[in-house]
mmCIF file of C-alpha atoms and ligand atoms in Angstrom:
data_model
loop_
_atom_site.group_PDB
_atom_site.id
_atom_site.type_symbol
_atom_site.label_atom_id
_atom_site.label_comp_id
_atom_site.label_asym_id
_atom_site.label_seq_id
_atom_site.Cartn_x
_atom_site.Cartn_y
_atom_site.Cartn_z
ATOM 1 C CA MET A 1 25.575 124.520 112.378
ATOM 2 C CA GLU A 2 27.684 123.019 109.542
ATOM 3 C CA VAL A 3 25.218 122.182 106.794
ATOM 4 C CA ASN A 4 25.418 119.659 103.527
ATOM 5 C CA LEU A 5 24.891 122.676 100.606
ATOM 6 C CA LYS A 6 24.458 119.265 98.466
ATOM 7 C CA ASN A 7 22.028 118.196 100.913
ATOM 8 C CA LYS A 8 20.638 120.972 102.177
ATOM 9 C CA PRO A 9 18.269 120.685 105.225
ATOM 10 C CA LYS A 10 14.389 121.493 105.135
ATOM 11 C CA ASP A 11 14.989 124.433 108.269
ATOM 12 C CA LEU A 12 17.783 126.235 105.760
ATOM 13 C CA LEU A 13 14.464 127.176 103.386
ATOM 14 C CA GLU A 14 12.955 128.044 106.532
ATOM 15 C CA LEU A 15 15.615 130.693 107.805
ATOM 16 C CA ASN A 16 16.481 131.711 104.361
ATOM 17 C CA PRO A 17 14.323 132.388 101.047
ATOM 18 C CA TYR A 18 17.635 131.998 99.155
ATOM 19 C CA ALA A 19 18.446 128.554 100.881
ATOM 20 C CA LYS A 20 22.260 129.734 101.020
ATOM 21 C CA VAL A 21 24.923 130.089 103.928
ATOM 22 C CA PRO A 22 25.900 131.762 106.240
ATOM 23 C CA VAL A 23 22.811 132.693 108.498
ATOM 24 C CA LEU A 24 22.177 134.146 111.822
ATOM 25 C CA VAL A 25 20.241 132.933 114.292
ATOM 26 C CA ASP A 26 19.593 135.237 116.859
ATOM 27 C CA GLY A 27 17.238 134.592 119.537
ATOM 28 C CA ALA A 28 13.988 134.712 117.584
ATOM 29 C CA GLY A 29 16.164 136.750 114.910
ATOM 30 C CA VAL A 30 17.153 135.004 111.564
ATOM 31 C CA ILE A 31 19.368 137.382 109.314
ATOM 32 C CA TYR A 32 21.592 136.197 106.326
ATOM 33 C CA GLU A 33 23.560 137.639 103.184
ATOM 34 C CA SER A 34 26.780 137.836 104.707
ATOM 35 C CA ALA A 35 27.281 141.824 104.267
ATOM 36 C CA ILE A 36 24.349 142.176 106.410
ATOM 37 C CA ILE A 37 25.028 139.698 108.932
ATOM 38 C CA ASN A 38 28.655 141.255 109.349
ATOM 39 C CA GLU A 39 26.857 145.227 110.107
ATOM 40 C CA TYR A 40 24.665 143.346 112.022
ATOM 41 C CA LEU A 41 27.102 141.902 114.391
ATOM 42 C CA ASP A 42 29.159 145.329 114.156
ATOM 43 C CA GLU A 43 26.286 147.043 115.796
ATOM 44 C CA LYS A 44 25.440 144.494 118.175
ATOM 45 C CA PHE A 45 28.554 144.164 119.842
ATOM 46 C CA ASN A 46 29.662 147.750 119.736
ATOM 47 C CA GLY A 47 32.173 149.765 121.514
ATOM 48 C CA LEU A 48 35.338 148.842 118.664
ATOM 49 C CA THR A 49 33.186 149.382 114.974
ATOM 50 C CA LEU A 50 34.680 148.626 112.020
ATOM 51 C CA LEU A 51 32.122 150.518 109.904
ATOM 52 C CA PRO A 52 34.025 154.051 108.892
ATOM 53 C CA LYS A 53 32.436 156.884 111.457
ATOM 54 C CA ASN A 54 32.778 159.643 108.175
ATOM 55 C CA ALA A 55 29.233 158.663 105.936
ATOM 56 C CA LEU A 56 30.728 158.807 102.645
ATOM 57 C CA GLN A 57 33.762 156.641 103.645
ATOM 58 C CA ARG A 58 30.903 153.985 105.364
ATOM 59 C CA ALA A 59 29.368 154.168 101.688
ATOM 60 C CA LYS A 60 32.843 153.461 100.183
ATOM 61 C CA ALA A 61 32.950 150.639 101.790
ATOM 62 C CA ARG A 62 30.116 149.024 101.456
ATOM 63 C CA ILE A 63 30.354 149.831 97.840
ATOM 64 C CA TRP A 64 33.466 147.641 98.130
ATOM 65 C CA ILE A 65 31.777 144.458 99.637
ATOM 66 C CA ASP A 66 29.166 145.153 97.375
ATOM 67 C CA PHE A 67 32.056 144.650 94.583
ATOM 68 C CA LEU A 68 33.075 141.330 96.616
ATOM 69 C CA ASN A 69 29.305 139.861 96.861
ATOM 70 C CA SER A 70 28.544 140.691 93.279
ATOM 71 C CA ARG A 71 31.169 140.561 91.132
ATOM 72 C CA VAL A 72 34.057 138.462 93.015
ATOM 73 C CA HIS A 73 32.139 135.774 94.473
ATOM 74 C CA PRO A 74 29.899 134.955 91.774
ATOM 75 C CA ALA A 75 32.576 134.679 89.345
ATOM 76 C CA ALA A 76 34.970 132.859 91.781
ATOM 77 C CA SER A 77 31.854 130.517 92.456
ATOM 78 C CA ASP A 78 31.008 129.507 88.842
ATOM 79 C CA ILE A 79 34.691 128.189 88.824
ATOM 80 C CA THR A 80 34.041 126.015 91.501
ATOM 81 C CA HIS A 81 30.880 124.238 90.046
ATOM 82 C CA ASP A 82 32.313 124.710 86.554
ATOM 83 C CA ARG A 83 29.950 126.743 85.321
ATOM 84 C CA GLU A 84 31.553 128.546 82.210
ATOM 85 C CA PRO A 85 34.748 128.169 84.274
ATOM 86 C CA ASP A 86 37.213 129.587 81.689
ATOM 87 C CA ARG A 87 34.595 132.872 81.341
ATOM 88 C CA ALA A 88 34.417 132.773 85.118
ATOM 89 C CA LEU A 89 37.974 133.098 85.757
ATOM 90 C CA GLN A 90 38.052 136.116 82.999
ATOM 91 C CA ARG A 91 35.961 137.982 84.797
ATOM 92 C CA LEU A 92 37.714 137.301 88.245
ATOM 93 C CA GLN A 93 41.493 138.157 86.496
ATOM 94 C CA GLN A 94 39.460 141.394 84.870
ATOM 95 C CA HIS A 95 37.512 141.439 89.030
ATOM 96 C CA LEU A 96 40.771 141.621 90.200
ATOM 97 C CA SER A 97 42.520 144.058 87.925
ATOM 98 C CA THR A 98 40.158 146.299 89.643
ATOM 99 C CA LEU A 99 40.872 146.022 92.981
ATOM 100 C CA GLU A 100 44.588 145.465 92.217
ATOM 101 C CA LYS A 101 43.908 149.728 90.861
ATOM 102 C CA GLU A 102 42.295 150.031 93.850
ATOM 103 C CA MET A 103 44.865 149.352 96.126
ATOM 104 C CA ALA A 104 47.406 151.196 94.593
ATOM 105 C CA GLY A 105 49.284 153.160 97.299
ATOM 106 C CA LYS A 106 46.865 152.166 100.339
ATOM 107 C CA ARG A 107 47.472 150.157 103.283
ATOM 108 C CA PHE A 108 43.338 148.977 103.483
ATOM 109 C CA ILE A 109 41.152 149.363 100.930
ATOM 110 C CA ILE A 110 39.239 152.636 102.737
ATOM 111 C CA GLY A 111 40.964 154.558 105.766
ATOM 112 C CA ASP A 112 41.675 152.152 108.441
ATOM 113 C CA TYR A 113 41.301 148.615 108.678
ATOM 114 C CA SER A 114 37.287 148.215 107.818
ATOM 115 C CA LEU A 115 34.669 145.756 107.506
ATOM 116 C CA ALA A 116 35.337 146.054 103.605
ATOM 117 C CA ASP A 117 38.670 144.760 104.662
ATOM 118 C CA VAL A 118 37.289 141.513 106.518
ATOM 119 C CA SER A 119 34.862 141.135 104.117
ATOM 120 C CA PHE A 120 37.437 140.352 101.689
ATOM 121 C CA ILE A 121 39.700 138.013 104.158
ATOM 122 C CA PRO A 122 37.627 134.852 102.775
ATOM 123 C CA PHE A 123 38.969 135.144 99.574
ATOM 124 C CA TYR A 124 42.201 135.371 100.215
ATOM 125 C CA THR A 125 41.652 132.396 102.134
ATOM 126 C CA ARG A 126 40.014 130.521 99.365
ATOM 127 C CA ARG A 127 42.241 131.259 96.753
ATOM 128 C CA GLN A 128 43.422 128.458 95.859
ATOM 129 C CA ARG A 129 40.091 126.462 94.663
ATOM 130 C CA TYR A 130 39.555 129.300 92.626
ATOM 131 C CA GLY A 131 42.993 128.715 90.752
ATOM 132 C CA VAL A 132 44.082 132.178 90.436
ATOM 133 C CA THR A 133 46.937 133.227 92.190
ATOM 134 C CA ILE A 134 47.835 136.288 93.766
ATOM 135 C CA ASP A 135 51.392 137.199 92.692
ATOM 136 C CA GLU A 136 53.928 139.747 91.440
ATOM 137 C CA ASN A 137 51.322 140.007 88.794
ATOM 138 C CA TYR A 138 49.145 142.124 91.576
ATOM 139 C CA PRO A 139 51.599 143.344 94.249
ATOM 140 C CA ASN A 140 48.787 145.394 95.911
ATOM 141 C CA LEU A 141 47.046 142.721 96.395
ATOM 142 C CA GLN A 142 49.720 140.180 97.538
ATOM 143 C CA ARG A 143 50.491 142.893 100.049
ATOM 144 C CA TRP A 144 47.254 143.332 101.377
ATOM 145 C CA GLY A 145 46.522 139.703 101.774
ATOM 146 C CA GLU A 146 49.307 138.918 103.362
ATOM 147 C CA GLU A 147 48.670 141.518 105.800
ATOM 148 C CA LEU A 148 44.957 140.422 106.333
ATOM 149 C CA LEU A 149 45.940 137.112 106.821
ATOM 150 C CA ALA A 150 48.803 138.064 109.288
ATOM 151 C CA ARG A 151 45.896 139.598 111.756
ATOM 152 C CA PRO A 152 46.065 137.544 114.651
ATOM 153 C CA ALA A 153 42.436 136.847 114.759
ATOM 154 C CA VAL A 154 42.824 135.275 110.861
ATOM 155 C CA ALA A 155 46.191 133.748 111.602
ATOM 156 C CA CYS A 156 44.829 131.104 114.137
ATOM 157 C CA THR A 157 42.445 130.061 112.622
ATOM 158 C CA LEU A 158 44.358 128.937 109.331
HETATM 159 N N1 GSH B 1 25.185 137.065 98.875
HETATM 160 C C1 GSH B 1 25.043 135.600 99.843
HETATM 161 C C2 GSH B 1 26.303 135.047 99.161
HETATM 162 C C3 GSH B 1 25.740 133.029 100.124
HETATM 163 C C4 GSH B 1 26.152 132.074 99.203
HETATM 164 O O1 GSH B 1 26.201 131.982 97.536
HETATM 165 N N2 GSH B 1 26.376 131.138 100.014
HETATM 166 C C5 GSH B 1 26.821 129.724 99.138
HETATM 167 C C6 GSH B 1 27.889 128.889 99.904
HETATM 168 S S1 GSH B 1 29.749 130.108 100.051
HETATM 169 C C7 GSH B 1 25.909 128.551 99.339
HETATM 170 O O2 GSH B 1 24.932 128.850 100.042
HETATM 171 N N3 GSH B 1 25.597 128.222 97.835
HETATM 172 C C8 GSH B 1 24.777 127.101 97.801
HETATM 173 C C9 GSH B 1 23.588 127.120 97.122
HETATM 174 O O3 GSH B 1 23.821 128.147 96.547
HETATM 175 O O4 GSH B 1 23.003 126.641 96.589
HETATM 176 C C10 GSH B 1 25.783 136.197 101.259
HETATM 177 O O5 GSH B 1 26.879 136.540 100.696
HETATM 178 O O6 GSH B 1 25.618 135.377 102.138
#
């Protein structure tokens, strides 16, 4: 269900005490926070898991998912909502530089394609609205983004 965030329906707050989307309603269960929803779906539809099997690799994947949600998305959201946008853009560029270093010599952020890579896809699809260009200043992020967006499951949604 789509929600108008400028005029939130009452039941959004009943479902999610943070009154944010996304919210997943699965039978009697309600799950919020995108990282937790992603892990829930990954566990529920077993077979192909997108979290690394190794505990250390799994922890690293979660570290980068947390980096995205606690650093990259808040800076991007401040830009979109005009909250000290110049400072927010600086913060975002700093976070992208951190990621650029992390991606040096790597195809995916942790080992094979994982939930950590998946989590960054919405950032790439929305990057234009944040006023950042992932260009030759960020060659590793450019290559990574191109590969993520070219995946058939992603490309068909663009
Ligand atoms: N940490 C949350 C952030 C969710 C979030 O900020 N959602 C935005 C839309 S992308 C929202 O609902 N904003 C409305 C608001 O903050 O009032 C998550 O990953 O699910």
